[in-house]
Coordinates of C-alpha atoms in Angstrom, one line a residue:
M1 CA 162.7 53.9 61.1
T2 CA 159.4 53.9 59.2
E3 CA 156.0 53.7 60.8
H4 CA 155.9 50.0 59.8
G5 CA 159.1 49.2 61.7
K6 CA 161.3 49.2 58.6
I7 CA 164.7 50.8 58.8
D8 CA 164.9 53.7 56.4
W9 CA 168.4 53.3 55.2
F10 CA 167.9 49.6 54.6
E11 CA 165.1 50.5 52.2
W12 CA 167.3 52.9 50.3
A13 CA 170.0 50.1 50.2
R14 CA 167.4 47.8 48.7
V15 CA 166.4 50.3 46.0
L16 CA 169.9 51.3 44.9
G17 CA 171.3 47.8 45.3
A18 CA 168.6 46.4 43.0
L19 CA 169.2 49.1 40.3
A20 CA 172.9 48.5 40.6
I21 CA 172.6 44.8 39.9
V22 CA 170.4 45.4 36.9
A23 CA 173.0 47.8 35.5
L24 CA 175.7 45.2 36.2
H25 CA 173.9 42.5 34.4
A26 CA 173.0 44.8 31.5
M27 CA 176.8 45.2 31.0
R28 CA 177.6 41.5 31.5
V29 CA 174.9 40.1 29.2
T30 CA 176.1 42.4 26.3
E31 CA 179.7 41.5 26.9
L32 CA 178.8 37.8 26.7
A33 CA 176.7 38.3 23.5
P34 CA 178.4 36.6 20.5
G35 CA 180.5 39.1 18.5
L36 CA 180.2 42.1 20.8
A37 CA 183.2 41.6 23.1
A38 CA 185.7 41.3 20.2
A39 CA 184.2 44.3 18.4
H40 CA 184.1 46.5 21.5
A41 CA 187.1 45.4 23.6
R42 CA 188.0 48.8 24.8
L43 CA 184.5 49.6 26.0
F44 CA 184.1 46.3 27.9
G45 CA 187.5 46.7 29.4
L46 CA 186.5 50.0 30.8
E47 CA 183.2 48.6 32.0
A48 CA 185.0 45.8 33.8
V49 CA 186.5 48.4 36.1
L50 CA 183.4 50.6 36.4
Q51 CA 181.3 47.6 37.4
I52 CA 183.1 47.4 40.7
P53 CA 182.3 50.7 42.3
L54 CA 178.9 50.8 40.5
A55 CA 177.6 47.4 41.6
R56 CA 179.9 44.9 43.2
W57 CA 178.8 46.1 46.7
A58 CA 175.1 45.4 46.1
V59 CA 174.8 41.7 46.9
P60 CA 177.2 41.9 49.9
V61 CA 175.1 44.8 51.3
F62 CA 171.9 42.7 50.8
L63 CA 173.5 39.9 52.8
M64 CA 174.6 42.4 55.4
V65 CA 171.1 43.9 55.7
S66 CA 169.8 40.3 56.2
G67 CA 172.3 39.6 58.9
A68 CA 171.7 42.9 60.7
L69 CA 168.0 42.0 60.9
L70 CA 168.0 38.3 61.5
L71 CA 170.7 38.3 64.0
D72 CA 169.2 41.1 66.0
P73 CA 168.8 39.8 69.6
G74 CA 165.8 42.0 70.1
R75 CA 164.0 40.3 67.2
E76 CA 162.3 36.9 68.0
M77 CA 163.2 34.2 65.5
P78 CA 161.4 31.0 66.6
P79 CA 161.8 27.8 64.5
R80 CA 158.4 28.4 62.9
K81 CA 159.5 31.9 61.7
I82 CA 162.8 30.5 60.3
G83 CA 160.7 27.8 58.5
R84 CA 158.6 30.5 56.9
H85 CA 161.7 32.2 55.6
V86 CA 163.1 29.0 54.3
W87 CA 159.8 28.0 52.6
R88 CA 159.6 31.4 50.9
M89 CA 163.0 30.9 49.2
A90 CA 162.3 27.3 48.4
F91 CA 159.0 28.4 46.8
V92 CA 160.9 30.9 44.7
L93 CA 163.3 28.2 43.5
L94 CA 160.6 25.7 42.8
T95 CA 158.6 28.2 40.7
V96 CA 160.9 31.0 39.3
G97 CA 164.1 28.9 39.5
L98 CA 162.5 25.9 37.8
A99 CA 161.0 28.1 35.1
F100 CA 164.5 29.5 34.3
C101 CA 165.9 25.9 34.2
L102 CA 163.2 24.9 31.8
M103 CA 164.0 27.8 29.6
E104 CA 167.6 26.8 29.6
Q105 CA 166.8 23.2 28.7
V106 CA 164.4 24.3 25.9
A107 CA 167.1 26.7 24.5
D108 CA 169.7 23.9 24.6
V109 CA 167.4 21.5 22.6
R110 CA 166.6 24.3 20.2
A111 CA 170.3 25.0 19.6
Q112 CA 170.9 21.3 18.9
T113 CA 167.9 20.4 16.9
G114 CA 166.3 23.6 15.8
A115 CA 163.0 22.6 17.4
I116 CA 161.3 24.0 20.5
A117 CA 160.0 21.1 22.6
L118 CA 158.9 20.7 26.2
T119 CA 158.9 17.0 27.2
W120 CA 158.8 15.1 30.5
G121 CA 162.5 14.4 29.9
T122 CA 163.2 18.2 29.5
F123 CA 161.2 18.8 32.7
G124 CA 163.1 16.1 34.6
R125 CA 166.5 17.5 33.5
A126 CA 165.5 21.0 34.5
L127 CA 164.3 19.8 37.9
L128 CA 167.6 18.0 38.5
N129 CA 169.6 21.1 37.4
L130 CA 167.5 23.1 40.0
L131 CA 168.3 20.6 42.8
E132 CA 172.0 20.6 41.8
G133 CA 172.1 24.4 42.0
N134 CA 172.6 24.7 38.2
S135 CA 169.9 27.4 37.6
W136 CA 170.7 30.8 36.3
D137 CA 173.8 32.2 38.0
H138 CA 172.1 35.1 39.9
L139 CA 169.9 32.6 41.8
W140 CA 173.0 31.6 43.9
Y141 CA 171.8 34.3 46.2
V142 CA 168.5 32.5 46.8
Y143 CA 170.3 29.2 47.6
A144 CA 172.6 31.1 49.9
L145 CA 169.7 32.7 51.8
I146 CA 168.2 29.3 52.5
G147 CA 171.5 28.2 54.0
L148 CA 171.8 31.4 56.1
Y149 CA 168.3 31.0 57.4
L150 CA 169.1 27.5 58.5
L151 CA 172.3 28.6 60.2
T152 CA 170.6 31.6 61.9
P153 CA 169.5 29.9 65.2
F154 CA 173.1 28.6 65.7
I155 CA 174.7 31.9 65.0
R156 CA 172.3 33.7 67.3
G157 CA 173.0 31.1 70.0
F158 CA 176.7 32.0 69.7
L159 CA 176.1 35.7 69.7
A160 CA 173.9 35.5 72.8
S161 CA 176.9 34.9 75.0
A162 CA 179.7 36.3 72.8
T163 CA 181.6 39.5 73.7
R164 CA 182.2 42.2 71.1
R165 CA 185.8 40.9 70.8
Q166 CA 184.7 37.4 70.3
F167 CA 182.1 38.5 67.7
G168 CA 184.7 40.5 65.8
L169 CA 187.1 37.6 65.8
A170 CA 184.4 35.3 64.5
V171 CA 183.7 37.7 61.6
A172 CA 187.4 38.0 60.8
L173 CA 187.9 34.3 60.9
A174 CA 184.9 33.7 58.6
W175 CA 186.4 36.3 56.2
V176 CA 189.8 34.6 56.1
L177 CA 188.6 31.0 55.9
L178 CA 185.5 31.4 53.7
C179 CA 186.7 34.3 51.4
L180 CA 190.4 34.9 51.4
V181 CA 191.5 31.3 51.3
P182 CA 189.4 30.7 48.1
L183 CA 190.7 33.9 46.7
T184 CA 194.3 32.8 47.2
N185 CA 193.5 29.5 45.6
L186 CA 191.9 31.3 42.6
V187 CA 194.7 33.7 42.0
Y188 CA 197.7 31.5 42.6
N189 CA 196.1 28.2 41.3
V190 CA 196.8 26.4 44.6
N191 CA 194.5 24.4 46.8
L192 CA 195.0 25.6 50.4
Y193 CA 192.7 23.8 52.8
Q194 CA 189.7 25.8 53.9
F195 CA 188.9 23.9 57.2
V196 CA 185.3 25.1 57.1
D197 CA 183.3 24.2 54.0
L198 CA 180.7 27.0 54.1
S199 CA 179.7 29.8 51.7
G200 CA 181.5 33.2 52.0
A201 CA 177.9 34.6 52.4
V202 CA 178.2 33.6 56.1
A203 CA 181.0 36.2 56.6
Y204 CA 178.8 39.0 55.1
F205 CA 175.8 37.9 57.1
M206 CA 177.7 38.1 60.4
L207 CA 179.5 41.3 59.4
G208 CA 176.1 43.0 58.8
R209 CA 175.1 42.5 62.4
Y210 CA 178.5 43.4 63.8
A211 CA 178.7 46.6 61.7
Y212 CA 175.1 47.6 62.7
E213 CA 175.8 47.1 66.3
Y214 CA 179.4 48.4 66.7
L215 CA 180.7 50.3 63.7
Q216 CA 180.4 53.8 62.4
L217 CA 181.7 55.4 59.2
D218 CA 185.2 56.7 60.2
W219 CA 188.6 57.2 58.6
R220 CA 189.6 53.6 59.2
V221 CA 186.5 52.2 57.5
V222 CA 186.9 54.6 54.6
A223 CA 190.7 53.8 54.2
A224 CA 190.0 50.1 54.2
G225 CA 187.1 50.5 51.8
L226 CA 189.0 52.6 49.3
A227 CA 192.0 50.2 49.5
S228 CA 189.7 47.3 48.8
L229 CA 188.1 49.2 45.9
A230 CA 191.5 50.1 44.4
A231 CA 192.7 46.5 44.7
C232 CA 189.6 45.1 42.9
C233 CA 189.8 47.8 40.2
L234 CA 193.5 47.2 39.6
S235 CA 193.0 43.5 39.4
A236 CA 190.1 43.9 36.9
G237 CA 191.8 46.6 34.7
L238 CA 195.5 45.9 34.9
G239 CA 197.4 43.5 37.1
L240 CA 195.7 40.2 37.1
R241 CA 194.3 40.6 33.6
S242 CA 197.8 40.3 32.2
V243 CA 199.2 37.8 34.7
T244 CA 196.4 35.2 35.1
G245 CA 193.9 36.1 32.5
A246 CA 190.7 38.0 32.2
E247 CA 188.6 35.3 33.8
V248 CA 190.4 35.4 37.1
A249 CA 190.7 39.2 36.9
G250 CA 186.9 39.6 36.7
A251 CA 186.3 37.0 39.4
V252 CA 188.5 38.6 42.0
A253 CA 185.8 41.3 42.8
L254 CA 183.0 38.7 43.2
P255 CA 181.5 38.7 46.8
Q256 CA 182.5 35.1 47.5
Y257 CA 186.2 35.9 47.3
G258 CA 186.0 38.6 50.0
L259 CA 188.4 41.2 48.5
V260 CA 185.4 43.5 48.0
M261 CA 184.2 43.1 51.6
P262 CA 185.9 46.3 53.1
F263 CA 184.5 48.3 50.2
S264 CA 181.0 46.8 50.8
L265 CA 181.3 47.6 54.5
M266 CA 182.1 51.2 53.7
V267 CA 179.0 51.4 51.4
F268 CA 176.8 49.8 54.1
L269 CA 177.9 52.5 56.6
L270 CA 177.6 55.2 53.9
F271 CA 173.9 54.3 53.6
R272 CA 173.6 54.5 57.4
R273 CA 175.2 58.0 57.5
F274 CA 173.5 59.6 54.5
A275 CA 170.4 57.7 53.6
D276 CA 168.6 57.4 57.0
R277 CA 165.6 59.3 55.8
P278 CA 162.1 58.1 55.0
Q279 CA 160.7 57.4 51.5
R280 CA 157.4 58.8 50.5
P281 CA 154.9 55.9 51.0
R282 CA 153.5 56.2 47.5
G283 CA 156.7 57.3 45.8
V284 CA 158.8 55.6 43.2
A285 CA 161.6 54.7 45.6
A286 CA 159.2 53.1 48.1
G287 CA 157.7 51.1 45.2
L288 CA 161.1 49.9 44.0
A289 CA 162.0 49.0 47.6
R290 CA 158.9 46.8 47.8
D291 CA 159.7 45.2 44.4
S292 CA 163.5 44.9 44.9
F293 CA 163.5 41.2 45.4
G294 CA 161.3 40.7 42.3
I295 CA 163.6 43.0 40.3
Y296 CA 166.6 40.9 41.4
L297 CA 164.8 37.7 40.4
F298 CA 163.4 38.6 37.0
H299 CA 165.7 41.2 35.4
P300 CA 168.1 38.8 33.7
L301 CA 165.2 37.4 31.7
F302 CA 165.0 40.6 29.7
G303 CA 168.7 40.8 28.9
H304 CA 168.6 37.2 27.6
L305 CA 165.5 37.9 25.5
A306 CA 167.2 41.0 24.0
I307 CA 170.2 38.9 22.9
W308 CA 168.1 35.9 21.8
F309 CA 165.4 37.7 19.7
T310 CA 166.7 41.0 18.5
N311 CA 169.3 42.2 16.0
Y312 CA 171.4 43.5 18.9
G313 CA 174.5 44.0 16.7
A314 CA 172.8 46.9 14.9
V315 CA 172.4 48.9 18.1
P316 CA 175.2 50.9 19.7
V317 CA 176.3 49.0 22.8
P318 CA 175.6 51.8 25.3
A319 CA 172.1 52.2 23.9
L320 CA 171.5 48.5 24.0
Q321 CA 172.7 48.4 27.7
L322 CA 170.5 51.3 28.6
G323 CA 167.5 49.7 26.9
I324 CA 168.1 46.4 28.7
F325 CA 168.4 48.2 32.0
A326 CA 165.2 50.2 31.6
V327 CA 163.2 47.2 30.3
G328 CA 164.7 45.0 33.0
V329 CA 163.6 47.3 35.8
L330 CA 160.1 48.1 34.4
G331 CA 159.5 44.5 33.2
S332 CA 160.5 43.0 36.5
V333 CA 158.3 45.3 38.4
A334 CA 155.4 44.4 36.1
I335 CA 156.0 40.7 36.6
T336 CA 156.4 41.0 40.3
R337 CA 153.1 42.9 40.8
L338 CA 151.2 40.6 38.5
L339 CA 152.5 37.5 40.3
R340 CA 151.4 39.0 43.6
L341 CA 147.8 38.8 42.3
V342 CA 148.3 35.0 42.2
P343 CA 147.4 33.5 45.7
G344 CA 150.4 31.2 45.9
F345 CA 152.8 34.0 45.2
R346 CA 151.3 36.6 47.5
G347 CA 153.8 37.5 50.2
K348 CA 156.6 35.5 48.5
I349 CA 158.1 38.1 46.2

């Protein structure tokens, strides 16, 4: 633990998780760029598999870190503190999220009319999209955090009197109902009833506290993690791609479907085993840890700008992805630190 009360391996998880997500989106934005997927099908097919061990653990581990901290019985979480957490995420959505929605609306108008225009109607539609959750895809994590913060007092109330067995059963039940049932519906095109209409993020949130309190990296965790990784990779590279299509194959490894949860748990405990060491206070890693939330928020902007405003087809795909990754990290850090100079943003990102 650092001198400021931060847990060292959580800080390393934030750094490597943020970098992993930027790498993931650098691959995804180029795959979705017009003309590139057809011209480089073999490369993107390989990357569809590589993305899973490289990055699909990152958001689940972020959620698990949040759960480990917020559900800690030794940490006071009065309603006012919960309110501050909720307001922080709401502020991010009302500023950064709304800006992304406005960009999307302006881009749509430009595609239809050839003109760039920002009107009250454009602003109203962007605000409605934000309230409906139709902002940029990566911001689902911010919406999910608001829900998790609001649920935190109720989950903590349950955990205050729950035994280890009851806690473990609750995590398992959340995984089955909130993750595996939607996965079954996706793969087999059925509509099994879920019984509890909550996000799968709740399962990762609770698992983070359970793993922090009760689990260690042992052969059972490793075996389950490797089996989970193998199943996700096979679905992305072979099995489901030929049976149910590439769209389903790629979705199977998404956090909300839960197949990647045992692998994510293994990574979480790997950080605990091997990364429990302090970062240099003025070092690069410590800086990236402080800026990790901003990196997550802003990095997709640079990928989209690269596709919108450059002759991306003239650049080899790996070089394009590396450039998007580097500019995404450095540009996001720059925006984050500049915004912290603005009074309203200070302490928010």
